Amino acid sequence: MRNINEHTITAAVLERMADCENPRLKEIMSALVRHMHDFAREVKLTEAEWAAGIEFLTATGQKCDGKRQEFILLSDTLGLSMLTVAMNHAKSAQATEATVFGPFHVQGAPRLPLGGDISGGAAGEPLFVRAVVRGRDGEPVADAEVDVWEADAEGFYDVQRTGLDRPQGRAVFRTDGEGRLWFRGVMPVAYPIPTDGPVGVMLRATKRHPWRPAHVHFMIQAPGYETLITHVFRDGDRYLDSDAVFGVRSSLIGDFASHPAGAGPDGSVLSTPFHTLNFDFVLEPAAVAG
């Protein structure tokens, strides 16, 4: 096709994909082209503006490395991550809601015995977590793999720090025969997502704050159940209603109870105030392949 103009170019691009043998890829790419072209027409996108957009996306990719995923941050702050979670993880009324994965999970976290300390020396007031993992019908889920990660008292994850000789604020546990889990960490605090890259530029330009309410991340996997990726948020946090990545769900707000210095739940004697969290997780049965 020659002499393509603004009115015919969309059809021309779609025609070029007519022989795509993967029907799902063809569906996604065709919809992407249509929506992008409609977007450009709707806002009357200029060449200079599109060049700026390309520069922004290029800088986003250049900011990514083994410890930083700027594209996840971009997806999170645009609400796209939470939209895909909501569409793909509709839960029954009993099951724990899912939320965003976030950019700070890493593979290979240390595997600790129940009761272990995930802090790895990270700063923060002690937090003792007790949880039970159950199925939708109330059955305990034994030997579930529970991946936990959190920021320190300054709001930084270990991958944001340099010079650490061991992981901090992360570990993997296995539930016991009754589906129980317990460990020690640090009290979570609200923190800003990284703003030293293109996402920060976008937030400042649109007059948005970068703050996330205090939370602890959990990823729970067990045979026969859907993998659950979620947070438990700290009740009373000022950013619960304006989370920068739109991840808060009322059902995921936990009671982080505070206690004076003294005997901790694990029998240790603590010279500083400490905190406790009790939270039950309910897994959805895995979908049966049809």
Coordinates of C-alpha atoms in Angstrom, one line a residue:
M1 CA 0.0 0.0 0.0
R2 CA 1.3 3.4 -1.0
N3 CA 0.4 7.0 -0.2
I4 CA -0.6 6.1 3.3
N5 CA -2.0 9.0 5.4
E6 CA -3.2 9.6 8.9
H7 CA -6.6 8.0 8.1
T8 CA -5.3 4.8 6.4
I9 CA -2.2 4.0 8.3
T10 CA -3.9 2.0 11.1
A11 CA -5.5 -0.4 8.7
A12 CA -2.2 -0.7 6.8
V13 CA -0.3 -1.7 10.0
L14 CA -3.0 -4.2 11.0
E15 CA -2.9 -5.7 7.5
R16 CA 0.9 -6.3 7.8
M17 CA 0.1 -8.6 10.8
A18 CA -2.6 -10.6 9.0
D19 CA -0.3 -13.7 8.7
C20 CA 0.6 -13.8 12.4
E21 CA 0.2 -17.5 13.4
N22 CA -0.1 -16.9 17.1
P23 CA -3.8 -15.8 17.6
R24 CA -3.2 -14.3 21.1
L25 CA -0.1 -12.3 19.9
K26 CA -2.1 -11.1 16.9
E27 CA -5.0 -10.0 19.2
I28 CA -2.7 -8.1 21.6
M29 CA -0.6 -6.5 18.9
S30 CA -3.6 -5.4 16.9
A31 CA -5.3 -3.9 19.9
L32 CA -2.1 -2.2 20.9
V33 CA -1.7 -0.6 17.5
R34 CA -5.3 0.6 17.4
H35 CA -5.2 2.1 20.8
M36 CA -1.9 3.8 20.3
H37 CA -3.0 5.3 17.0
D38 CA -6.3 6.4 18.6
F39 CA -4.3 8.0 21.5
A40 CA -2.1 9.9 19.1
R41 CA -5.1 11.2 17.2
E42 CA -7.0 12.1 20.3
V43 CA -4.3 14.2 21.8
K44 CA -3.0 15.4 18.4
L45 CA 0.5 14.2 19.4
T46 CA 3.3 16.3 18.0
E47 CA 6.6 14.9 16.7
A48 CA 8.4 16.7 19.5
E49 CA 6.1 15.2 22.1
W50 CA 6.6 11.7 20.7
A51 CA 10.4 12.2 20.6
A52 CA 10.2 13.2 24.3
G53 CA 8.2 10.1 25.0
I54 CA 10.8 7.9 23.3
E55 CA 13.5 9.6 25.3
F56 CA 11.5 8.9 28.5
L57 CA 11.1 5.2 27.7
T58 CA 14.7 4.9 26.7
A59 CA 15.8 6.4 30.0
T60 CA 13.4 4.1 31.8
G61 CA 15.1 1.1 30.2
Q62 CA 18.6 2.5 30.9
K63 CA 17.7 2.8 34.6
C64 CA 17.0 -0.9 34.9
D65 CA 19.6 -3.3 36.2
G66 CA 19.8 -6.4 38.3
K67 CA 18.6 -4.6 41.4
R68 CA 16.4 -1.9 39.9
Q69 CA 13.4 -2.4 37.7
E70 CA 12.2 1.1 36.6
F71 CA 9.6 -0.3 34.2
I72 CA 7.9 -2.1 37.1
L73 CA 7.9 1.3 38.9
L74 CA 6.4 2.9 35.9
S75 CA 3.7 0.3 35.5
D76 CA 3.0 0.5 39.3
T77 CA 2.7 4.3 39.4
L78 CA 0.4 4.3 36.3
G79 CA -1.9 1.8 37.9
L80 CA -1.3 -0.8 35.2
S81 CA 0.2 -3.3 37.6
M82 CA -2.7 -3.2 39.9
L83 CA -5.2 -3.3 37.0
T84 CA -3.7 -6.5 35.7
V85 CA -3.6 -8.0 39.2
A86 CA -7.3 -7.1 39.8
M87 CA -8.3 -8.6 36.4
N88 CA -6.3 -11.8 36.8
H89 CA -6.8 -12.6 40.5
A90 CA -10.5 -12.3 41.2
K91 CA -10.8 -13.9 44.6
S92 CA -13.7 -15.6 46.4
A93 CA -14.9 -13.8 49.5
Q94 CA -12.9 -16.0 51.8
A95 CA -9.5 -15.7 50.0
T96 CA -6.8 -13.1 50.8
E97 CA -6.7 -10.4 48.1
A98 CA -3.6 -10.0 45.9
T99 CA -1.7 -6.8 45.3
V100 CA 1.3 -5.5 43.4
F101 CA 4.5 -7.5 43.3
G102 CA 6.7 -4.4 43.5
P103 CA 10.3 -4.0 42.1
F104 CA 12.3 -5.2 45.1
H105 CA 11.8 -8.9 45.2
V106 CA 14.9 -11.0 44.5
Q107 CA 15.5 -14.6 44.0
G108 CA 17.7 -16.6 46.4
A109 CA 16.7 -15.1 49.7
P110 CA 18.0 -17.1 52.7
R111 CA 15.9 -20.0 53.8
L112 CA 15.3 -19.7 57.6
P113 CA 13.7 -22.0 60.2
L114 CA 10.4 -20.9 61.7
G115 CA 11.1 -18.2 64.2
G116 CA 14.1 -16.9 62.3
D117 CA 15.1 -13.3 62.1
I118 CA 14.8 -11.9 58.6
S119 CA 16.3 -8.5 59.4
G120 CA 19.9 -9.5 58.9
G121 CA 21.0 -6.6 61.0
A122 CA 18.7 -4.0 59.4
A123 CA 17.8 -1.1 61.5
G124 CA 14.3 -0.9 63.0
E125 CA 12.2 -1.7 66.1
P126 CA 11.6 -5.5 66.4
L127 CA 8.5 -6.9 64.8
F128 CA 7.2 -10.4 65.6
V129 CA 4.9 -11.9 63.0
R130 CA 2.6 -14.9 63.5
A131 CA 0.5 -16.1 60.7
V132 CA -1.6 -19.1 59.6
V133 CA -1.9 -20.2 55.9
R134 CA -5.2 -21.9 55.2
G135 CA -7.2 -23.0 52.2
R136 CA -10.6 -21.6 51.3
D137 CA -12.4 -24.3 53.2
G138 CA -10.3 -23.7 56.4
E139 CA -7.8 -26.5 55.9
P140 CA -4.3 -25.7 57.1
V141 CA -1.8 -25.6 54.3
A142 CA 1.3 -27.4 55.5
D143 CA 4.8 -26.9 54.0
A144 CA 3.7 -23.9 52.0
E145 CA 6.7 -21.8 50.8
V146 CA 6.4 -18.2 52.2
D147 CA 8.7 -15.6 50.7
V148 CA 8.8 -12.4 52.9
W149 CA 10.6 -9.1 52.2
E150 CA 10.4 -5.6 53.7
A151 CA 12.2 -2.3 53.9
D152 CA 14.3 -1.2 57.0
A153 CA 13.5 1.7 59.4
E154 CA 14.8 4.2 56.8
G155 CA 12.5 2.9 54.1
F156 CA 15.2 1.2 52.1
Y157 CA 15.3 -2.4 50.8
D158 CA 18.7 -4.2 50.9
V159 CA 19.0 -4.0 47.2
Q160 CA 19.0 -0.2 47.4
R161 CA 22.0 -0.2 49.6
T162 CA 25.7 -0.7 48.7
G163 CA 28.3 -2.5 50.7
L164 CA 26.0 -5.1 52.4
D165 CA 27.6 -8.4 52.9
R166 CA 24.4 -10.3 53.4
P167 CA 20.7 -10.0 52.6
Q168 CA 18.5 -7.9 54.9
G169 CA 14.8 -7.8 55.4
R170 CA 14.0 -10.9 53.4
A171 CA 13.8 -14.7 53.9
V172 CA 11.9 -17.8 52.8
F173 CA 10.1 -20.0 55.3
R174 CA 8.0 -23.2 55.2
T175 CA 4.8 -23.5 57.2
D176 CA 4.5 -26.2 59.8
G177 CA 2.1 -29.1 59.8
E178 CA -0.7 -26.8 61.0
G179 CA 0.0 -24.1 58.4
R180 CA 1.6 -21.9 60.9
L181 CA 4.4 -19.3 60.3
W182 CA 6.3 -17.1 62.7
F183 CA 9.4 -14.9 62.3
R184 CA 11.0 -11.8 63.5
G185 CA 11.7 -8.7 61.4
V186 CA 11.5 -4.9 61.8
M187 CA 8.5 -2.6 62.1
P188 CA 7.7 -1.3 58.6
V189 CA 7.6 2.4 57.9
A190 CA 6.2 4.4 55.0
Y191 CA 8.7 5.2 52.3
P192 CA 9.0 6.9 49.0
I193 CA 9.5 4.9 45.9
P194 CA 12.8 5.8 44.1
T195 CA 12.5 9.1 42.4
D196 CA 16.0 9.5 41.0
G197 CA 14.9 8.1 37.6
P198 CA 12.4 8.8 34.9
V199 CA 9.5 7.7 37.1
G200 CA 10.4 10.4 39.6
V201 CA 10.5 13.0 36.8
M202 CA 6.9 11.9 35.8
L203 CA 5.7 12.1 39.4
R204 CA 7.1 15.6 39.9
A205 CA 5.7 16.8 36.5
T206 CA 2.2 15.5 37.4
K207 CA 2.4 16.8 41.0
R208 CA 2.1 13.4 42.6
H209 CA 3.8 12.2 45.8
P210 CA 6.0 9.1 45.8
W211 CA 5.0 7.6 49.1
R212 CA 3.9 4.1 49.9
P213 CA 2.2 3.2 53.3
A214 CA 4.2 0.9 55.6
H215 CA 3.8 -2.8 54.7
V216 CA 5.4 -6.2 54.6
H217 CA 5.5 -8.3 51.4
F218 CA 4.4 -11.9 51.2
M219 CA 4.5 -14.5 48.4
I220 CA 2.9 -17.8 49.3
Q221 CA 3.1 -20.9 47.1
A222 CA 1.8 -24.4 47.7
P223 CA 0.8 -27.3 45.4
G224 CA -3.0 -27.3 44.6
Y225 CA -3.4 -23.5 45.3
E226 CA -3.0 -20.3 43.4
T227 CA 0.2 -18.4 44.3
L228 CA -0.6 -15.4 46.4
I229 CA 1.4 -12.2 46.1
T230 CA 0.2 -9.6 48.6
H231 CA 1.2 -7.1 51.3
V232 CA 0.0 -6.6 54.9
F233 CA -0.3 -2.8 55.5
R234 CA 0.2 -1.1 58.8
D235 CA -3.1 0.3 60.1
G236 CA -3.2 4.1 60.7
D237 CA -0.6 4.9 58.1
R238 CA -1.1 8.3 56.6
Y239 CA -0.7 7.0 53.0
L240 CA -3.2 4.2 53.0
D241 CA -5.6 6.3 50.9
S242 CA -3.0 7.7 48.5
D243 CA -0.6 4.8 47.9
A244 CA 1.7 5.8 45.0
V245 CA 1.1 2.4 43.3
F246 CA -2.6 2.0 44.2
G247 CA -2.1 -1.3 46.0
V248 CA -4.0 -0.9 49.3
R249 CA -7.0 -3.1 50.0
S250 CA -8.9 -2.8 53.3
S251 CA -8.7 -6.5 53.9
L252 CA -4.9 -6.3 53.8
I253 CA -4.6 -3.8 56.6
G254 CA -3.2 -5.4 59.7
D255 CA -3.1 -4.5 63.4
F256 CA 0.6 -3.9 64.2
A257 CA 0.3 -3.8 68.0
S258 CA 3.0 -1.9 70.0
H259 CA 4.4 -3.1 73.3
P260 CA 6.8 -1.6 75.8
A261 CA 10.3 -3.0 76.3
G262 CA 10.4 -6.3 78.0
A263 CA 9.8 -10.0 77.3
G264 CA 9.2 -10.6 73.6
P265 CA 6.9 -13.4 72.2
D266 CA 10.0 -15.5 71.5
G267 CA 11.2 -15.3 75.1
S268 CA 13.9 -12.8 74.4
V269 CA 14.3 -9.7 76.6
L270 CA 14.1 -6.5 74.6
S271 CA 15.5 -3.2 75.7
T272 CA 13.4 -1.3 73.2
P273 CA 9.7 -1.2 72.3
F274 CA 8.6 -4.0 70.0
H275 CA 5.6 -4.8 67.8
T276 CA 3.5 -7.8 66.9
L277 CA 1.4 -8.8 64.0
N278 CA -1.1 -11.7 63.7
F279 CA -2.5 -12.3 60.3
D280 CA -4.2 -15.2 58.5
F281 CA -3.8 -15.9 54.8
V282 CA -6.4 -17.8 52.8
L283 CA -5.3 -19.4 49.5
E284 CA -7.6 -19.9 46.5
P285 CA -7.6 -23.4 45.0
A286 CA -5.6 -23.7 41.8
A287 CA -7.7 -23.6 38.6
V288 CA -8.3 -27.0 37.1
A289 CA -6.8 -27.2 33.6
G290 CA -9.5 -27.7 31.0

